[in-house]
Coordinates of C-alpha atoms and ligand atoms in Angstrom, one line a residue:
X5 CA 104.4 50.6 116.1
X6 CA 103.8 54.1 117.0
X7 CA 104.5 55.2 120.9
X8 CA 101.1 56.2 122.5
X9 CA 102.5 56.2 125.8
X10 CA 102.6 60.3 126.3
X11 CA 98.6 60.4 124.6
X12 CA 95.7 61.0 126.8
X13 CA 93.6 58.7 126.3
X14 CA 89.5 57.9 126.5
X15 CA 87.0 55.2 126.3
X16 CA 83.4 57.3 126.8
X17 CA 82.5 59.4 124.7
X18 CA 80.3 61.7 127.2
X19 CA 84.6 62.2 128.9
X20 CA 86.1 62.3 125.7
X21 CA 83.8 65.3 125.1
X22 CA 84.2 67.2 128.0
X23 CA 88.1 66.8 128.3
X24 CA 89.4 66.5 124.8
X25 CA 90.3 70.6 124.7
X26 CA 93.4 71.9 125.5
X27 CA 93.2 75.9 126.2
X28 CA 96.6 76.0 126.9
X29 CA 97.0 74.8 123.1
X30 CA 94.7 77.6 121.7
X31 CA 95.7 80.7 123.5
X32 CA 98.9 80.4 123.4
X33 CA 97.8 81.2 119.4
X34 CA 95.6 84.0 120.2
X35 CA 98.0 86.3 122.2
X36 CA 96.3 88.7 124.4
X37 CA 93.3 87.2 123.2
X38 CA 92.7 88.3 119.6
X39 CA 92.2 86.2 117.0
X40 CA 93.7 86.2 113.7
X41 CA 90.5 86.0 111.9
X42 CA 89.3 89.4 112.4
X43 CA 86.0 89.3 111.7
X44 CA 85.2 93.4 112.0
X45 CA 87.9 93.6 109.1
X46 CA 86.1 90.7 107.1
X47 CA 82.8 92.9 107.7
X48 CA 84.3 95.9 106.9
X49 CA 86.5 95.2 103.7
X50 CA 83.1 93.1 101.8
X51 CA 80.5 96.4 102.2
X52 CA 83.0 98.7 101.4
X53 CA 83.5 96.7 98.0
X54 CA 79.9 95.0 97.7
X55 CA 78.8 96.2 94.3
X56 CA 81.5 98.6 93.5
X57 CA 83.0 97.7 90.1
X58 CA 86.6 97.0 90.5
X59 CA 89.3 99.1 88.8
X60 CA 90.9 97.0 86.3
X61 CA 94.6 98.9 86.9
X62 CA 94.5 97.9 90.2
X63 CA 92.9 94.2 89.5
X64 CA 95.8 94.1 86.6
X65 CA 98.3 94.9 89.3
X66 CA 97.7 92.5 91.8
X67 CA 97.2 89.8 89.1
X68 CA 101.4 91.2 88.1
X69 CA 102.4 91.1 91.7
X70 CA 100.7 87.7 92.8
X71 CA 102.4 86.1 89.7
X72 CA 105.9 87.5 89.9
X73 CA 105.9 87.1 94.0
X74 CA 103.7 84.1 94.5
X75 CA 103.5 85.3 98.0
X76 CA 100.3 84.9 99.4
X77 CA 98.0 88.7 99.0
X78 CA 96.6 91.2 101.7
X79 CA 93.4 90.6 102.6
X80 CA 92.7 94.2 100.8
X81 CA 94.3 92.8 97.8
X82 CA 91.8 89.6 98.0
X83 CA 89.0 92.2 98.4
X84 CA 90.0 94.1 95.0
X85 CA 89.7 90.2 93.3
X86 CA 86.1 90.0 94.2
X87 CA 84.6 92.6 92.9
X88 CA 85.5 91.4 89.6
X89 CA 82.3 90.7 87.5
X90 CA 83.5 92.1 84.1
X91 CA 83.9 88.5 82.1
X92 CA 86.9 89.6 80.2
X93 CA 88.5 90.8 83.2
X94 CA 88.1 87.9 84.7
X95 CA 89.4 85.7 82.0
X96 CA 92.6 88.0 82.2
X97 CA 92.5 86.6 86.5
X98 CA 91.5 82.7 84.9
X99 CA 94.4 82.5 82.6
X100 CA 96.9 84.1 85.0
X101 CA 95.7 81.3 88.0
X102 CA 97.0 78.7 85.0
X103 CA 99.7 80.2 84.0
X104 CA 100.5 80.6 88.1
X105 CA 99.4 77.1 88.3
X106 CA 101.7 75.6 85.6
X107 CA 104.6 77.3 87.1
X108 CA 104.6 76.2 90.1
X109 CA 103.0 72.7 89.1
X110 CA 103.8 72.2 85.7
X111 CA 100.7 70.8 83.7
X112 CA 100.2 68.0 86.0
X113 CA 97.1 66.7 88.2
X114 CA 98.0 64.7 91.4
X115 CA 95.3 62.0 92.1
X116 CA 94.2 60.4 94.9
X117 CA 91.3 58.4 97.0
X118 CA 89.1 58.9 99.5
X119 CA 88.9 56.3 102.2
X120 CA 86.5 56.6 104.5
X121 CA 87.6 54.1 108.3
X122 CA 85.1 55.2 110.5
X123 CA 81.2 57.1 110.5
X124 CA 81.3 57.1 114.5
X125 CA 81.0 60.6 115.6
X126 CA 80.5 62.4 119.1
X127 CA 79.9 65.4 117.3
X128 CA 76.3 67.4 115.9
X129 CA 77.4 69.1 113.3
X130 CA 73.9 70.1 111.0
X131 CA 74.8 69.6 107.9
X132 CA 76.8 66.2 108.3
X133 CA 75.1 62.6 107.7
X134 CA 77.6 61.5 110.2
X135 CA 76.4 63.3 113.2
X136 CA 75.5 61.9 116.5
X137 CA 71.6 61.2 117.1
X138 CA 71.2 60.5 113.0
X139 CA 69.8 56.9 113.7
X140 CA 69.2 56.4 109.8
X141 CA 72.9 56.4 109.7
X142 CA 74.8 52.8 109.9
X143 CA 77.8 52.8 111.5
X144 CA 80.7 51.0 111.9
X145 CA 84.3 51.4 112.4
X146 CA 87.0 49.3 109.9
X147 CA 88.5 46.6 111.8
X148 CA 92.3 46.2 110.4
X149 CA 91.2 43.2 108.4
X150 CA 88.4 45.2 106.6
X151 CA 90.8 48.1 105.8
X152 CA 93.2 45.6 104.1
X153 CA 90.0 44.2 101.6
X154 CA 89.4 48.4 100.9
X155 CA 93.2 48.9 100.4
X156 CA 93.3 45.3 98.1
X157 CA 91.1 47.2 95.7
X158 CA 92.5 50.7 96.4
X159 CA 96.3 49.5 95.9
X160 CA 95.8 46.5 93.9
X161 CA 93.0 47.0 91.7
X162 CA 92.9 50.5 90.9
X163 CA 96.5 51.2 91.2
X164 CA 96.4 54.3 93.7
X165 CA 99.6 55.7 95.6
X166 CA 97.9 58.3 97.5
X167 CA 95.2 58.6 100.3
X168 CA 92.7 60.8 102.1
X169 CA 92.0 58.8 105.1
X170 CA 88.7 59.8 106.7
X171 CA 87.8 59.4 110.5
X172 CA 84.6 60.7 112.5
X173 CA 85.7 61.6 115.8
X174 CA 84.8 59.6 118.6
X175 CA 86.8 57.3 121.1
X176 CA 87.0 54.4 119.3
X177 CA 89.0 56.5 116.1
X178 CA 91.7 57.5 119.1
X179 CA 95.0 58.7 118.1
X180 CA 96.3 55.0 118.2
X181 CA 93.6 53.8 115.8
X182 CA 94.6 56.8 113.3
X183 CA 98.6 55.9 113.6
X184 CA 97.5 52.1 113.0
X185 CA 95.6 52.6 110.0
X186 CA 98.4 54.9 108.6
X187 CA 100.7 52.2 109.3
X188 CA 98.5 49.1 107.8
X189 CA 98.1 51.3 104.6
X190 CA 101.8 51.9 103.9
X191 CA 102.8 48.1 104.7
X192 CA 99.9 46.1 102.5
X193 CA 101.2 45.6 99.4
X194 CA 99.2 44.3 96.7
X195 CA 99.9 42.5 92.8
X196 CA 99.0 44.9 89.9
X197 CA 96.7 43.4 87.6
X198 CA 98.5 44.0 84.5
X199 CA 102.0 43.3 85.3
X200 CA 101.6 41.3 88.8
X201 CA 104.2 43.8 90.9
X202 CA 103.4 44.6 94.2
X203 CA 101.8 48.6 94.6
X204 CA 101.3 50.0 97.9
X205 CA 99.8 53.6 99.0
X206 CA 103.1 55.9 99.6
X207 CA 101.1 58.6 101.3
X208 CA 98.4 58.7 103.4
X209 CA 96.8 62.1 104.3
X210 CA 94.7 62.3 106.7
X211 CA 91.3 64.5 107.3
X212 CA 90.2 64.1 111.0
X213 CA 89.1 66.5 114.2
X214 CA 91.5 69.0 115.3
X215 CA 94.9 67.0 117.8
X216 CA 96.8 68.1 120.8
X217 CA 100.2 68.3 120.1
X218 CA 101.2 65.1 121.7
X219 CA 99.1 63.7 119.3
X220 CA 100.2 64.9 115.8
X221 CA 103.6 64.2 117.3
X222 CA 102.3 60.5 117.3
X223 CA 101.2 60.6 113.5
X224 CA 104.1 62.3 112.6
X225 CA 106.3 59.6 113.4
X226 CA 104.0 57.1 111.2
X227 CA 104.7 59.0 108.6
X228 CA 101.5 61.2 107.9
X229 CA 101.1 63.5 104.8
X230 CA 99.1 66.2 104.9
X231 CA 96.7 66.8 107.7
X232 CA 93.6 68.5 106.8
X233 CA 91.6 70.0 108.7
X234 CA 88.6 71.9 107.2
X235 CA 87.2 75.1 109.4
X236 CA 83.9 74.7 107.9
X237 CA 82.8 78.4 108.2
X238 CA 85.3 81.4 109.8
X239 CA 81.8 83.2 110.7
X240 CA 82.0 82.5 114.5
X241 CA 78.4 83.2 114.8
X242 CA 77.1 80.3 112.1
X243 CA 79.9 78.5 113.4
X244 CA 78.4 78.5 116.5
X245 CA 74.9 77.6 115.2
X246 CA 75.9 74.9 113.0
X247 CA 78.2 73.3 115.9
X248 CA 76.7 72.5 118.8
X249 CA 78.5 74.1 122.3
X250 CA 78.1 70.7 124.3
X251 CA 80.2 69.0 121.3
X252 CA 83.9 69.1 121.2
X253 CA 83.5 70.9 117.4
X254 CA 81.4 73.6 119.1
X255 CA 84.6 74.9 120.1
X256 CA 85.9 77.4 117.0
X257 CA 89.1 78.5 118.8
X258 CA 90.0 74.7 119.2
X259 CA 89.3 74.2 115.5
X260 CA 91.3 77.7 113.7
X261 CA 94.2 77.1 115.7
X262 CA 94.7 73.5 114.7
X263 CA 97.6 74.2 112.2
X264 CA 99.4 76.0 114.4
X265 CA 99.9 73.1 116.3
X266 CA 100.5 70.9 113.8
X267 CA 103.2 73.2 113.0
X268 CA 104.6 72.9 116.1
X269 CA 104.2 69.4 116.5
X270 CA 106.2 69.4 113.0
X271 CA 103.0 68.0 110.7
X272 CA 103.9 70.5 108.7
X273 CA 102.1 69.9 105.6
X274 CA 98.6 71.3 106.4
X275 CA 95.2 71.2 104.3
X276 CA 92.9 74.0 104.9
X277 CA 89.2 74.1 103.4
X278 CA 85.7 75.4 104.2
X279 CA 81.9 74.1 103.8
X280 CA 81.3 76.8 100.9
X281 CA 77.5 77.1 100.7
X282 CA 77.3 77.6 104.7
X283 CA 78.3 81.2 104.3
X284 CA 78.9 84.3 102.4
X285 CA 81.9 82.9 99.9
X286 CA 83.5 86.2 100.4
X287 CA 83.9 86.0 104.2
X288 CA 85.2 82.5 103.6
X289 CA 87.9 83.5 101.4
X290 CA 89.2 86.7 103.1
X291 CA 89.0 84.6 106.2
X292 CA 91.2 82.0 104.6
X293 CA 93.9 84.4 103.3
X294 CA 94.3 85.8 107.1
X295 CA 94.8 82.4 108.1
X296 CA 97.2 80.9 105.6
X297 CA 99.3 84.7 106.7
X298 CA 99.0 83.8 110.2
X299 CA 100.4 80.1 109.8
X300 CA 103.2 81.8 107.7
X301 CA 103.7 84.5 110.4
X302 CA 104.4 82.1 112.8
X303 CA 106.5 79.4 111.2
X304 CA 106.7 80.8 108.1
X305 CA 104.8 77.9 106.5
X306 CA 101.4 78.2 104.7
X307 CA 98.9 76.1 103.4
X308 CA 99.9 72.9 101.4
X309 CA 96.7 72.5 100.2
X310 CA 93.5 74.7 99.9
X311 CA 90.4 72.4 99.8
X312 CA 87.0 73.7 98.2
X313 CA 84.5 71.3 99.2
X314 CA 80.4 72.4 98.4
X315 CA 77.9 71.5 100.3
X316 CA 75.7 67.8 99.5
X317 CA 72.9 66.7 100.2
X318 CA 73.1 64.2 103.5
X319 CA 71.1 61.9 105.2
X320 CA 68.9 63.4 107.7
X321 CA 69.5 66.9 107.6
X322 CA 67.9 69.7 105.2
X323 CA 70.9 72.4 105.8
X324 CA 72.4 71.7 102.3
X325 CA 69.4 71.9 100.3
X326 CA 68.1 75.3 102.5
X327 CA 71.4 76.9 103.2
X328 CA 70.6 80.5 102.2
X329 CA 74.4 81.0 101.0
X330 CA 74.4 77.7 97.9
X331 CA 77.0 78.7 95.2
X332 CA 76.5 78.1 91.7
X333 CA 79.2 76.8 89.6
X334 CA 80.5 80.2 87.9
X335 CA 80.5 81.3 91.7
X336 CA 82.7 78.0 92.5
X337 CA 85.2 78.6 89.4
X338 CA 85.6 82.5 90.9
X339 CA 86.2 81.5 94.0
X340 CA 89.3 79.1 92.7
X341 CA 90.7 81.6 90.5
X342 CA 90.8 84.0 93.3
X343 CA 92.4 81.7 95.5
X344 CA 94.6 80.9 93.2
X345 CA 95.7 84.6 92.6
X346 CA 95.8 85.0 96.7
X347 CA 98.1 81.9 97.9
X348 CA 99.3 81.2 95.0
X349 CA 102.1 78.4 95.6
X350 CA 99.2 76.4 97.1
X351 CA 98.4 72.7 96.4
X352 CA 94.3 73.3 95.1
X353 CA 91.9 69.9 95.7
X354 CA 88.5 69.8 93.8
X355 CA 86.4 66.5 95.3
X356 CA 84.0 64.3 93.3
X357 CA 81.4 65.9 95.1
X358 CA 81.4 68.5 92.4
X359 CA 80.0 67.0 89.1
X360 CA 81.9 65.6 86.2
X361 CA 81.0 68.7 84.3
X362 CA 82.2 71.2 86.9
X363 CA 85.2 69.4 87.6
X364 CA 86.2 69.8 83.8
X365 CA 85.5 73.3 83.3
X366 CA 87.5 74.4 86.4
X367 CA 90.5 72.1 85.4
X368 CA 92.4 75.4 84.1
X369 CA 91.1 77.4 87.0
X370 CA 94.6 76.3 89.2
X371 CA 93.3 73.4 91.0
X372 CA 96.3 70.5 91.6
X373 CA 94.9 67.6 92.7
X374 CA 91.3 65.4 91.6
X375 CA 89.9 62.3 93.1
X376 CA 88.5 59.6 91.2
X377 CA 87.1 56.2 91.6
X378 CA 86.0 57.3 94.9
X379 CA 83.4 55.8 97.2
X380 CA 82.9 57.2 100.6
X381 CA 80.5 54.8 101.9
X382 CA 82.6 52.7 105.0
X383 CA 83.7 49.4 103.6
X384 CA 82.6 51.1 100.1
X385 CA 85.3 50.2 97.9
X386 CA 85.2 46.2 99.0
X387 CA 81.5 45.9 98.9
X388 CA 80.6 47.2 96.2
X389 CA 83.9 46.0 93.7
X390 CA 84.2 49.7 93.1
X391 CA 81.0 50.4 91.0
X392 CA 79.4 53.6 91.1
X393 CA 77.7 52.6 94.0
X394 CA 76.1 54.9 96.3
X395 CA 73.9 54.6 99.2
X396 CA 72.8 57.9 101.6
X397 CA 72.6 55.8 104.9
X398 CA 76.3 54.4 104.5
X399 CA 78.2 57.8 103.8
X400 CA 78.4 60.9 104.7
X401 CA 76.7 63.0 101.3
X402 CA 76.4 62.1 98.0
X403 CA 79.0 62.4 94.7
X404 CA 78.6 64.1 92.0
X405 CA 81.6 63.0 90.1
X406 CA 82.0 59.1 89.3
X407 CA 84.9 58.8 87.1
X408 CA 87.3 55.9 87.2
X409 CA 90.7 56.6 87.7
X410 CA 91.5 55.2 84.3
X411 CA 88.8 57.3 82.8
X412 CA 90.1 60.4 84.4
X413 CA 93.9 59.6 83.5
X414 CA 92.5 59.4 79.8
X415 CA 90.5 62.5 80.1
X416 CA 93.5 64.6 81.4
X417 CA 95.6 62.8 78.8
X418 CA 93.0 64.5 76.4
X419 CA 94.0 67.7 77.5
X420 CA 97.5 67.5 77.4
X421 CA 98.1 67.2 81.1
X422 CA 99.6 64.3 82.6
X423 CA 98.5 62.5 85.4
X424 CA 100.9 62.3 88.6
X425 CA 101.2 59.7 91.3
X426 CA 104.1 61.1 92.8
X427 CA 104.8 61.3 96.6
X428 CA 108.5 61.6 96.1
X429 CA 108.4 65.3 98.5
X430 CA 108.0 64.7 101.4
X431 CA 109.8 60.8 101.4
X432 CA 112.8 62.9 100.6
X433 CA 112.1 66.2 102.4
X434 CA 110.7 68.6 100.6
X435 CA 107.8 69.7 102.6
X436 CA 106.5 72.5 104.7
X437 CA 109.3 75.6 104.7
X438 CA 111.5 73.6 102.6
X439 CA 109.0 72.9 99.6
X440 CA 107.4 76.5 100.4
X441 CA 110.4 78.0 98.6
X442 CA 110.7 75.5 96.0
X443 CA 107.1 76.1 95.3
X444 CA 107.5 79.9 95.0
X445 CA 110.6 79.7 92.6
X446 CA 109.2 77.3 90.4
X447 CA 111.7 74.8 91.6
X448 CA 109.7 72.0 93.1
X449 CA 107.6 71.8 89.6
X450 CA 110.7 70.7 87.8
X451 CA 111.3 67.7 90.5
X452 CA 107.6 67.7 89.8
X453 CA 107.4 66.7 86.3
X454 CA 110.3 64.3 85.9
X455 CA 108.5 62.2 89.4
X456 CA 105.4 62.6 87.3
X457 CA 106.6 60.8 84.1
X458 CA 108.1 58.4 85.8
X459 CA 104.9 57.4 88.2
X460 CA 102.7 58.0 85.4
X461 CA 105.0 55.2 83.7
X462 CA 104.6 52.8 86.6
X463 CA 101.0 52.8 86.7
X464 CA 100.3 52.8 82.7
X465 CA 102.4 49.7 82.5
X466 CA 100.6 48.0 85.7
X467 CA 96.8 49.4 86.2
X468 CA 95.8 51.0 82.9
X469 CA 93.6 49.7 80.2
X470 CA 94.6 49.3 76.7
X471 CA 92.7 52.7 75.5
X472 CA 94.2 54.3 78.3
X473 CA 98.0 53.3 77.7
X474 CA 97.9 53.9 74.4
X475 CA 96.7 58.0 74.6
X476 CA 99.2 57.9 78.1
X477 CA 102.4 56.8 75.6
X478 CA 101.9 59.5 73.6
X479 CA 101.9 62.2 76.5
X480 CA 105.1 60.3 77.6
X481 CA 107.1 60.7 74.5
X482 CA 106.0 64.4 74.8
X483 CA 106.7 64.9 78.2
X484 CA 110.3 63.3 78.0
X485 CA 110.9 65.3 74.7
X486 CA 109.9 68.9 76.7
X487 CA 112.5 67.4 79.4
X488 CA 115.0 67.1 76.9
X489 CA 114.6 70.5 75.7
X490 CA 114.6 72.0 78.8
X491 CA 117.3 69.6 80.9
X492 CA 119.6 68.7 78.3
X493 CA 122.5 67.8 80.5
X494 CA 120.4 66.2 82.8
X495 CA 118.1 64.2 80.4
X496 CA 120.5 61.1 80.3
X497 CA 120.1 60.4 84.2
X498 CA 116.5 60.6 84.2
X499 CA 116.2 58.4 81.1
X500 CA 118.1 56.4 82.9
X501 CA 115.4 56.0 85.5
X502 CA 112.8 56.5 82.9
X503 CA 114.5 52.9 81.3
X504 CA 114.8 51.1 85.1
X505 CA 111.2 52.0 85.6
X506 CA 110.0 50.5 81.9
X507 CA 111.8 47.4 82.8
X508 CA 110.0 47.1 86.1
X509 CA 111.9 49.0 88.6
X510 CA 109.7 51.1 90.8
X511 CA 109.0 53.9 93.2
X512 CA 112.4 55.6 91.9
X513 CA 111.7 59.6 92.3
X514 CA 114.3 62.7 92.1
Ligands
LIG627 N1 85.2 64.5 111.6 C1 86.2 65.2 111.1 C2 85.8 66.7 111.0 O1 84.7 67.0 110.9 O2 86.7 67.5 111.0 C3 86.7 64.9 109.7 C4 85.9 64.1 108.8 S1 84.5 64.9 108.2 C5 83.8 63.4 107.6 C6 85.2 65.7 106.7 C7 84.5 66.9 106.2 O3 83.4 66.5 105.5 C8 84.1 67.9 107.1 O4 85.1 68.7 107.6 C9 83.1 68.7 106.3 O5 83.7 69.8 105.7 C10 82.7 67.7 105.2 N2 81.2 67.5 105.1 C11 80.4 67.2 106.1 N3 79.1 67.2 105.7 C12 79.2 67.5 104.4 C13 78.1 67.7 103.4 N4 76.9 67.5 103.7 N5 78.5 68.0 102.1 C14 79.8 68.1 101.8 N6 80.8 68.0 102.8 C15 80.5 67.7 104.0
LIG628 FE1 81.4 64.3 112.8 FE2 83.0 65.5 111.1 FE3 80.5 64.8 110.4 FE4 80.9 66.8 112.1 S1 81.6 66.7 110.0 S2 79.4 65.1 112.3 S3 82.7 66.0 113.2 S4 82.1 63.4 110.9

């Protein structure tokens, strides 16, 4: 059980609101009161490019330096990237974010769920079915018993390893409630349909409101994986107007210093993401790059993971359907390649609420990690057996993307990249400054591909179908074939594994 007793703690919501800010906790991150996001320099570095062609020497250069390096770019460097709208010049960026991509990360995708535990919210955020005062919303928060049903089909029927957990934030999704749920999700093991041994999720990230330090210290010691925090928009202004100032969100120096404290609390695997569609894409992106330097500034740490979530239509609110700044998809596959290019040792997550369609085009565009058989209504998975079912009152926007997870492992096995359940890094160590390096050197994607075979292993032989196994044998053979090429002394001991695991031995990792 995790220890609570240094956490403040609050049972209204109208107190919570008023006294759940630390300033002491943001300024000691903004010395002498700037900011890191320097929004003058944003302003300044987009109309000094706007609809300037770029100069493909330059473009060609930082493509050279980002690859070689993999040290996150300038912000100036960034700006050069946009102004790319020659389509072979931008292929040349496209197949360097893969080739970046597949050295760091070898051809793998990481998969996880979604699971959403609470739609409570003090918060007013416009564009968010989840906000206070929506009364077409219904809302509830999983009681522990309800989140063991979700994880019987998450762990047990669908044969996931690795979560997003989801909170609003209100009161009653406290600190301790977050820690709890963490903790239920690691210990409820479930029987695998196909071979009847027990599965269990190995790492739960989590994607909640911004913590004091006290409290990520809490869900540290339970053992959290990445926390993600997304900024939403770095334009303080439409920051402003999108958040109200009586909620706790309304505060955007709260919010962008978030990671530093998770940092210093020692979470230090950290998701960063923005709304895109509630701002200029531009501003987002250069304002994303200063950040991820700041972080590494600091503790020398950067992003885990990059997020790149689109606005979706919600349930009472028009913002998503009138937002003036709505990407299209080519937009949405720049804006990956570019971030790709600019941190490139990052993790990179593309949700199901971008369609099927999308999702496949932008699969060599660097992204790392997909979500499948997701539903993000709250008791979703349980209800509704994990159908396709969606339903705008009981979740916070709509998907786009309904693929199975043994659809998606197929599809990916289609295109020659395996699919990886592995959460062997951070189990064993390798995260924040110690997996930054291994990132940049290419290191951590050899650990990477062995842990992949040998998860991917584990879940043909207890979740898949027979279509699925079949197509996933043949990657196998492949995959172990390209290890023993390339690992030739060390082949034996991971066959080794790779023959414990086939005989029903699991969660065995490098
Ligand atoms: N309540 C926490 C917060 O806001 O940080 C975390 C959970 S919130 C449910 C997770 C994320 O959902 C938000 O950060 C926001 O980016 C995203 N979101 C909200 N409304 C959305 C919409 N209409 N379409 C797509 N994403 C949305
Ligand atoms: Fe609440 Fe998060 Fe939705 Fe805002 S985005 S209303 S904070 S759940």
């Amino acid at each position: 059980m995790a220890d609570c007793s240094k956490i403040r703690k609050f049972k209204d919501p109208a107190d919570y609101v008023k006294r759940f800010v630390i300033r002491e906790e943001i300024d000691k991150y903004l010395p002498g009161g700037r900011h890191f996001i320097d929004e003058g320099k944003i302003a300044r570095l987009i109309s000094e490019t706007d609809g300037k062609p770029a100069d493909p020497v330059k473009v060609r250069e930082i493509i050279a330096k980002s690859e070689s390096t993999c040290e996150t770019l300038t912000p100036e460097e960034t700006a050069v990237l946009m102004q790319v709208t020659d389509p072979a010049l931008f292929e040349e960026m496209r197949a360097a974010a893969d080739r970046i991509k597949k050295k760091v990360y070898d051809n793998r995708i990481v998969v996880f769920a979604p699971l959403y535990m609470s739609n409570l919210c003090v918060n007013g955020c416009r564009y968010c079915g989840f906000r206070e005062g929506n009364a077409a919303q219904k809302r509830r928060v999983l009681t522990m018993d309800e989140l063991g049903e979700e994880l019987d089909v998450l762990a047990g029927r669908i044969g996931h390893k690795r979560l997003i957990a989801v909170y609003g934030e209100h009161p009653s999704t406290s600190t301790e409630y977050i820690a709890e749920t963490i903790e239920k999700c690691y210990s409820h093991a479930v029987p695998a349909p196909r071979s009847g041994r027990k599965n269990a999720i190995r790492r739960v990230n989590v994607n909640a409101a911004p913590l004091p330090v006290e409290d990520l210290r809490v869900l540290r010691s339970v053992g959290i994986g990445t926390f993600q925090v997304f900024q939403e928009t770095y334009n303080r202004k439409l920051y402003e107007q999108m958040h109200p100032s009586w909620s706790v969100k309304g505060d955007y120096d709260w919010r962008t210093t978030c990671f530093h404290r998770c940092l210093e609390a020692g979470v230090d695997d950290v998701g960063l993401g923005v709304l895109y569609g509630l701002c200029d894409w531009r501003f987002e992106l250069l304002a994303t790059v200063m950040h991820a330097r700041d972080l590494e500034r600091w503790f020398n740490i950067g992003p885990h993971t990059l997020s790149f979530p689109r606005l979706e239509p919600a349930s009472g609110t028009k913002v998503p359907e009138e937002s003036p700044w709505l990407i299209d998809d080519a937009t949405f596959a720049r804006i990956l390649v570019i971030a790709r290019l600019s941190v490139p040792y990052t993790g990179m997550i593309v949700t199901a609420r971008e369609s099927a369609a999308s999702r496949n085009h932008v699969l060599d565009h660097g992204m790392t990690q997909l979500d499948c058989s997701s539903n993000i209504a709250i008791k979703g998975y349980s209800d509704f057996a994990n159908e396709a079912h969606q339903e705008k009152e009981r979740q916070q926007f709509m998907l786009g993307d309904n693929r199975s997870l043994d659809e998606m492992v197929r599809y990916l096995a289609s295109r020659d990249t395996i699919t990886s359940f592995c959460t062997a890094g951070y189990r064993c160590g390798r995260t924040g400054g110690c997996i930054m390096d291994a990132l940049k050197t290419g290191r951590e994607g050899k650990f990477c591909k062995i842990n992949a075979v040998l998860t991917f292993r584990e879940w043909l032989d207890d979740f898949a179908s027979d279509e699925t196994r079949k197509i996933g044998d043949v990657l196998i053979e492949k995959e172990l074939a390209g290890i023993k090429e390339w690992l030739p002394k060390f082949y034996p001991t991971v066959m080794k594994q790779y023959e414990a695991t086939c005989r029903g031995e699991r969660d065995l990792f490098f």
